[in-house]
Amino acid sequence: MVVDELREAELDRVFRAFADSTRRDIVRRVTGDGLNVSGLARHYAMSFAAVQKHVAVLERACLVTKERRGREQLVRANRDGLERARRLLEEYEAIWRQRAGRIADILAEGTAQGREAP
Amino acid sequence: MVVDELREAELDRVFRAFADSTRRDIVRRVTGDGLNVSGLARHYAMSFAAVQKHVAVLERACLVTKERRGREQLVRANRDGLERARRLLEEYEAIWRQRAGRIADILAEGTAQGREAP
DNA sequence: GTAACGTACAACCAAATGGTTGTAGATGAG
DNA sequence: CTCATCTACAACCATTTGGTTGTACGTTAC
């Protein structure tokens, strides 16, 4: 199986973006109606610039989008990003199930043919 | 809603652990049979110590477990960790669906009562 | 017993991260 | 027009991260 570098880098960005409680909170806050950056910044005990950076990280990971609204910038959650991340984790669980299943099969075979104690 | 600091820190660790392609690969490799640390290290173009550190990060995030086997240390994937992370993402999607649904309702109301163009 | 193996851990380094302040450019309100 | 607001971005700083090498210690094989 060839490693898909692009996809890997994308996943790095998505998980990294989620690895910060402020950013997770931002995603929650901008889900639905959306908010401008200042509106977001008011909720956190940090500078406007810091919030701006967090939004930039989320944007690079395609978890939110920014849209100009006059002098404001409307930040909104991007559902596709969330879904992609979730699917990846489901994939890992699928691998787990598959391998765990294979082992169960092997054990079952062994039992059926009395190989567990030669 | 009170912020659950413990849980937040836990999520930080889980997502951070996943935010590295080597670590994601390690999780795949130790799903099922498990592998000792040297066995893992052979697959990567980096030092044994580096792989050891990656395993430590995964262990702190409860995504893998280590188990002594004589002089070796068997690394195995911990399904619970994976499942927890996936559920969290599903939760975010649920928030999305809920709010998106509410908006859809509001829009529907508006249309029904002719509020969209006063 | 000794040599080879598998692991643990410390010390170090470059680069990335998460925060700050400060400056400057657009846009909207009065 | 002028002023307040919203945003963008650079420069800086402390800490964390992801990697290295080197050393030490328990276990297994011969």
Short mmCIF file of N, CA, C and O in Angstrom, two decimals, chain B residues 30-83:
data_model
loop_
_atom_site.label_atom_id
_atom_site.label_comp_id
_atom_site.label_asym_id
_atom_site.label_seq_id
_atom_site.Cartn_x
_atom_site.Cartn_y
_atom_site.Cartn_z
N VAL B 30 0.10 -1.85 15.16
CA VAL B 30 -0.04 -2.62 16.39
C VAL B 30 -1.48 -3.03 16.65
O VAL B 30 -1.80 -3.57 17.70
N THR B 31 -2.34 -2.75 15.68
CA THR B 31 -3.73 -3.20 15.79
C THR B 31 -3.75 -4.68 15.47
O THR B 31 -3.24 -5.10 14.44
N GLY B 32 -4.34 -5.46 16.36
CA GLY B 32 -4.38 -6.90 16.14
C GLY B 32 -3.33 -7.59 16.99
O GLY B 32 -3.45 -7.61 18.21
N ASP B 33 -2.26 -8.08 16.34
CA ASP B 33 -1.28 -8.90 17.05
C ASP B 33 -0.41 -8.11 18.04
O ASP B 33 0.04 -8.66 19.02
N GLY B 34 -0.12 -6.86 17.71
CA GLY B 34 0.83 -6.12 18.53
C GLY B 34 2.24 -6.35 18.04
O GLY B 34 2.48 -7.24 17.21
N LEU B 35 3.16 -5.53 18.52
CA LEU B 35 4.57 -5.59 18.09
C LEU B 35 5.42 -5.06 19.24
O LEU B 35 4.96 -4.24 20.02
N ASN B 36 6.66 -5.52 19.31
CA ASN B 36 7.54 -4.90 20.31
C ASN B 36 8.14 -3.63 19.71
O ASN B 36 8.04 -3.40 18.50
N VAL B 37 8.76 -2.80 20.54
CA VAL B 37 9.21 -1.49 20.09
C VAL B 37 10.29 -1.60 19.00
O VAL B 37 10.26 -0.88 18.01
N SER B 38 11.22 -2.51 19.15
CA SER B 38 12.25 -2.70 18.12
C SER B 38 11.62 -3.13 16.81
O SER B 38 12.01 -2.65 15.74
N GLY B 39 10.67 -4.03 16.89
CA GLY B 39 9.98 -4.50 15.68
C GLY B 39 9.34 -3.33 14.97
O GLY B 39 9.41 -3.21 13.74
N LEU B 40 8.72 -2.44 15.73
CA LEU B 40 8.13 -1.23 15.16
C LEU B 40 9.22 -0.36 14.53
O LEU B 40 9.10 0.07 13.38
N ALA B 41 10.29 -0.13 15.29
CA ALA B 41 11.34 0.80 14.88
C ALA B 41 11.93 0.43 13.53
O ALA B 41 12.32 1.30 12.75
N ARG B 42 11.99 -0.88 13.22
CA ARG B 42 12.57 -1.32 11.95
C ARG B 42 11.84 -0.74 10.75
O ARG B 42 12.40 -0.63 9.67
N HIS B 43 10.56 -0.39 10.93
CA HIS B 43 9.77 0.10 9.80
C HIS B 43 10.00 1.57 9.48
O HIS B 43 9.50 2.05 8.47
N TYR B 44 10.70 2.30 10.32
CA TYR B 44 10.79 3.75 10.13
C TYR B 44 12.22 4.22 9.97
O TYR B 44 13.14 3.63 10.54
N ALA B 45 12.37 5.29 9.20
CA ALA B 45 13.69 5.86 8.96
C ALA B 45 14.03 6.83 10.07
O ALA B 45 14.33 7.99 9.83
N MET B 46 13.98 6.33 11.29
CA MET B 46 14.37 7.18 12.42
C MET B 46 14.89 6.27 13.53
O MET B 46 14.76 5.05 13.46
N SER B 47 15.50 6.90 14.54
CA SER B 47 16.14 6.12 15.58
C SER B 47 15.13 5.35 16.43
O SER B 47 13.95 5.68 16.47
N PHE B 48 15.63 4.35 17.12
CA PHE B 48 14.81 3.59 18.07
C PHE B 48 14.21 4.54 19.11
O PHE B 48 13.02 4.45 19.43
N ALA B 49 15.03 5.45 19.62
CA ALA B 49 14.57 6.36 20.67
C ALA B 49 13.39 7.20 20.19
O ALA B 49 12.46 7.46 20.95
N ALA B 50 13.46 7.63 18.92
CA ALA B 50 12.37 8.45 18.37
C ALA B 50 11.08 7.65 18.37
O ALA B 50 10.02 8.15 18.79
N VAL B 51 11.15 6.40 17.92
CA VAL B 51 9.95 5.55 17.90
C VAL B 51 9.45 5.34 19.32
O VAL B 51 8.24 5.42 19.59
N GLN B 52 10.38 5.13 20.22
CA GLN B 52 10.03 4.98 21.64
C GLN B 52 9.20 6.17 22.12
O GLN B 52 8.20 6.03 22.81
N LYS B 53 9.62 7.37 21.72
CA LYS B 53 8.90 8.57 22.13
C LYS B 53 7.50 8.61 21.52
O LYS B 53 6.54 8.98 22.19
N HIS B 54 7.40 8.23 20.25
CA HIS B 54 6.08 8.21 19.62
C HIS B 54 5.15 7.25 20.36
O HIS B 54 4.00 7.57 20.62
N VAL B 55 5.68 6.10 20.70
CA VAL B 55 4.87 5.13 21.44
C VAL B 55 4.43 5.72 22.78
O VAL B 55 3.28 5.57 23.20
N ALA B 56 5.34 6.45 23.42
CA ALA B 56 5.02 7.07 24.71
C ALA B 56 3.86 8.06 24.56
O ALA B 56 2.97 8.11 25.40
N VAL B 57 3.89 8.84 23.47
CA VAL B 57 2.81 9.80 23.22
C VAL B 57 1.48 9.07 23.06
O VAL B 57 0.47 9.46 23.64
N LEU B 58 1.51 7.99 22.30
CA LEU B 58 0.29 7.20 22.08
C LEU B 58 -0.19 6.57 23.39
O LEU B 58 -1.40 6.50 23.64
N GLU B 59 0.76 6.16 24.20
CA GLU B 59 0.40 5.53 25.47
C GLU B 59 -0.26 6.55 26.40
O GLU B 59 -1.28 6.26 27.01
N ARG B 60 0.31 7.75 26.48
CA ARG B 60 -0.27 8.80 27.33
C ARG B 60 -1.68 9.14 26.89
O ARG B 60 -2.53 9.50 27.69
N ALA B 61 -1.92 9.01 25.58
CA ALA B 61 -3.26 9.30 25.05
C ALA B 61 -4.18 8.09 25.15
O ALA B 61 -5.31 8.13 24.65
N CYS B 62 -3.68 7.03 25.75
CA CYS B 62 -4.47 5.80 25.90
C CYS B 62 -4.89 5.19 24.56
O CYS B 62 -5.93 4.57 24.46
N LEU B 63 -4.07 5.39 23.54
CA LEU B 63 -4.39 4.82 22.24
C LEU B 63 -3.69 3.47 22.04
O LEU B 63 -4.11 2.66 21.22
N VAL B 64 -2.62 3.24 22.81
CA VAL B 64 -1.98 1.93 22.81
C VAL B 64 -1.63 1.57 24.26
O VAL B 64 -1.61 2.43 25.14
N THR B 65 -1.37 0.28 24.47
CA THR B 65 -0.91 -0.18 25.78
C THR B 65 0.42 -0.90 25.58
O THR B 65 0.70 -1.39 24.49
N LYS B 66 1.25 -0.91 26.64
CA LYS B 66 2.49 -1.68 26.60
C LYS B 66 2.40 -2.78 27.64
O LYS B 66 1.86 -2.58 28.73
N GLU B 67 2.94 -3.94 27.27
CA GLU B 67 2.85 -5.09 28.15
C GLU B 67 4.20 -5.81 28.11
O GLU B 67 4.67 -6.15 27.04
N ARG B 68 4.81 -6.03 29.27
CA ARG B 68 6.10 -6.71 29.33
C ARG B 68 5.97 -8.15 28.87
O ARG B 68 5.05 -8.86 29.28
N ARG B 69 6.90 -8.54 27.99
CA ARG B 69 6.98 -9.94 27.55
C ARG B 69 8.46 -10.30 27.63
O ARG B 69 9.18 -10.15 26.66
N GLY B 70 8.89 -10.75 28.79
CA GLY B 70 10.32 -11.03 28.98
C GLY B 70 11.10 -9.75 28.82
O GLY B 70 10.80 -8.76 29.47
N ARG B 71 12.08 -9.76 27.93
CA ARG B 71 12.86 -8.53 27.77
C ARG B 71 12.20 -7.59 26.76
O ARG B 71 12.65 -6.48 26.57
N GLU B 72 11.17 -8.05 26.12
CA GLU B 72 10.48 -7.20 25.13
C GLU B 72 9.28 -6.49 25.76
O GLU B 72 8.86 -6.82 26.86
N GLN B 73 8.78 -5.50 25.02
CA GLN B 73 7.62 -4.74 25.46
C GLN B 73 6.59 -4.79 24.32
O GLN B 73 6.84 -4.23 23.26
N LEU B 74 5.51 -5.50 24.54
CA LEU B 74 4.53 -5.65 23.47
C LEU B 74 3.61 -4.43 23.42
O LEU B 74 2.95 -4.10 24.40
N VAL B 75 3.57 -3.77 22.25
CA VAL B 75 2.71 -2.61 22.06
C VAL B 75 1.45 -3.06 21.33
O VAL B 75 1.54 -3.71 20.29
N ARG B 76 0.31 -2.70 21.86
CA ARG B 76 -0.95 -3.08 21.22
C ARG B 76 -1.91 -1.90 21.18
O ARG B 76 -1.91 -1.06 22.08
N ALA B 77 -2.74 -1.84 20.15
CA ALA B 77 -3.73 -0.76 20.03
C ALA B 77 -4.80 -0.94 21.10
O ALA B 77 -5.15 -2.05 21.47
N ASN B 78 -5.28 0.18 21.59
CA ASN B 78 -6.35 0.16 22.58
C ASN B 78 -7.61 0.70 21.93
O ASN B 78 -7.73 1.90 21.66
N ARG B 79 -8.54 -0.17 21.68
CA ARG B 79 -9.71 0.22 20.92
C ARG B 79 -10.51 1.33 21.58
O ARG B 79 -11.06 2.20 20.91
N ASP B 80 -10.58 1.30 22.89
CA ASP B 80 -11.39 2.31 23.60
C ASP B 80 -10.98 3.73 23.23
O ASP B 80 -11.81 4.60 23.05
N GLY B 81 -9.65 3.94 23.14
CA GLY B 81 -9.16 5.28 22.80
C GLY B 81 -9.68 5.71 21.45
O GLY B 81 -10.18 6.83 21.29
N LEU B 82 -9.58 4.83 20.47
CA LEU B 82 -10.06 5.15 19.13
C LEU B 82 -11.54 5.51 19.17
O LEU B 82 -11.97 6.51 18.60
N GLU B 83 -12.27 4.66 19.85
CA GLU B 83 -13.72 4.84 19.88
C GLU B 83 -14.10 6.17 20.52
O GLU B 83 -14.99 6.88 20.05
#
